[in-house]
Amino acid sequence: MQTRNLTKLGNLTKHVGHLGHFGKLSITAFSVAMLGACQGGPPPGSGGQAIPVEIKTVELGDIQETTEYIANLNSRESVTLQPRVSGQIAQILVQAGDYVEAGTPIIQIDPTEQQAALLSTIAAVESAAAAAASTQARLEDVRSVLRSLEASKLANLSDVALNQRDLQRDAELVQEGAITQRDLDTRVNSLERAQATLGQVEQEIEAQKARVLAAEADLARSERLLVQAQADAEEQQALLGFYGITAPFAGTVGDIPVKVGDFVDSGTQLLTITQNEQLEVEINIPIERSPELQVGLPVVLLDSNNNILGESQISFIAPNTETVTQSILVKAIFDNAEELLRADQFVRARIVWSEGKGVLIPTSSISRLGGQNFVFQAVPPEEIEQEEPPEGTEADPEQAQRSPIEATPANAQSSEDSENQGPPTFIAVQKPVKLGRIQGNSYHVLEGLEAGDQLVTSGILKLTDGAPVMRLSDLPPMDGPPDQAPKGS
């Protein structure tokens, strides 16, 4: 038996020169197992029966090229409230940590002085309104007198016209001798009196017009004073409103450093209100990756346990580069309705540069030897290739008659043991693999495995290259007491 094993080992090592780096490492590991078999005993874990392990089919999974950065969270709505007026704080109507709606009263500054100032301006408005009303009445009076004088003027004009016609008629009658010269002189006197009266009325009209203009000017001045008084009152009313501090938007009240009785002015910071339902994530990306940056790239926020806190997309890329850090600022908007995150918090942000399909295997299925990564592939016995004997030697008839499992040194066992083994077994073949990035609890396999391969995912510490294995789910039911393990476990 030892002679056949040594012959087998020589046949394998003969082809080492034709294998790549991965193949040489696999043959080296297998040779160690063969030498152990040549020395009279099976390698550790090879036993007479198949070792129960978990076996899974290798499948294609989603592969992402990602990079993680430390990001800063900023609130899109955050304000530090400061008063617009001076005075003593009379009331603080909220507590730190309270959630307030827009317009909620927060702090009341003592408004006593401002209320007095407002009352004074209101009195000035009332006085100006009374003066304007009096001026308006006086204007109406002088306008009424002017209208009366203008009516008198019309009557006087008619009287003058009548006297002029009478005078013309009497002059003709005098020439005819119908009336005397005295009658004509009387008519002339009547005309002159009518003209004098008309002239007097016209003078009074002009004087009354001047009075109307003066009254109109007084009314305009009174109205201006009223408007000014009203503006002063509105200003004082607005200032009175500033003595009550309200929330500009819905949010959470931060620290309140002031207390009742404190004197505050426009430079005093009263408290902060922050809206955390939407947060802006700021990420500084190294300039080397600027060609890959584009709006819409997925961004994932992670907690300390690598759990996903939220997902979004890049919505802003700064047009300039940070001079000191030589990085590019990008931003993304995250929905934080559950208030899991806070403004000014630092978090891990993962940017997904590209996505595709590839082979993913559990990290628990990886073993390392001499700096190389290996996995155990579960291969059906009939797929194990029979090695040809070295040149100049004949194949061992006994060896040729054995099954593939029996021909494998790690599985040298009697036919009786094989019959009692139960479910069909696999051969654990140690294969070198080239790994890519880790994704969660899986590795991306670049070389060494393909989709559809059967992979041992547990119990690899008790396996050696060529060891018989079986699916853990194929173990026969327990026949003995519950504390007795099934045979071959």
C-alpha angles and dihedrals in degrees: 000000000000089000092055092048092051089048089051091050092050091051091052096046090049089071097044092100090061094054130086127239093280092048094051092052091049092049090048092055091045092049091056089055091048092052089051089053092048090056091064106267138075119256117263113290095011095106125158095280133052116273113238110236138153112266122191133180114248110242137184115257139182110283119201129189103216141166127200123218137175108253134190123226120221128185115236088212115039127134140175107218118224126176122249092210138046126245147097122300108249100177140010105203101185139046131228110275096027117137110228134188123229111284095022111148109246111166131012119206116203104270099186097113093043092050089055091049090050092051090051092053091046089055089050089052091052092049092048090048091052092049091049091050092050092049090049090053093049090050090053090052095052090045089053091052090049091053090050092051092048089053090051090051091055090052091048091050089055091049092051091049091050092050090049091054092046092050092052091050093047091050090058091047091052090055089051091047093241094125135019129256089249090062089052092051090051090054090051091053091051091053092049092050091051091050092049091051090050091051092051092050091050090053091050090050092054091049091049091050088056089051090051092051091050091049091049090051090050090050093050090050091049091049091050090051089049092051090048091049090049091050090050090050092049090049092051089047090053091048089051088056090056089064088071112066114208134182111268091206140357114285149110121295113237130200116329107211096179130074138200111290096028116133111233136183137179091290096054118106107222103179144310130254118199130188108208099172089098121030130189114222116210117200127180109215120197111252090238089074095048094107089061096048117108137153110265099037109144117255122194125193116214134194126220090275093054092253117147113251097179146331133227143142135256106268101172135035117188113239092218136054126242104251098213101040097030089224136128121237116229128179137203131183117232127196106231100175092141091055093233091143134046135214115265090022121139115227140168112261122193118202115203107216097179142353134210146133127285146142114288124188131179116266088231090067094062123098126181129215126171092347092307126115118231138182132192112239115201105227124183111245093241090060093058105106117234112238118230117238117254117273114278094026131096125232114259107249091211090051092048092053093055125096119252090259092051090048091057111089093219090056101046102146139137121273088242091059090048091053092050093048094091118203120044113276136220130217115241104226115191110224129183114232135192111225131207129191123335115244114194105302095344138079125221108235113216097178137006104046137057134197110278096034117129111240131194106229102176139033094032093141091070095046132094130187109286097016116147113245137179135195113274088224090059094063111127116248117271113265098183133059117310092257092055114093118225117260114273096021 
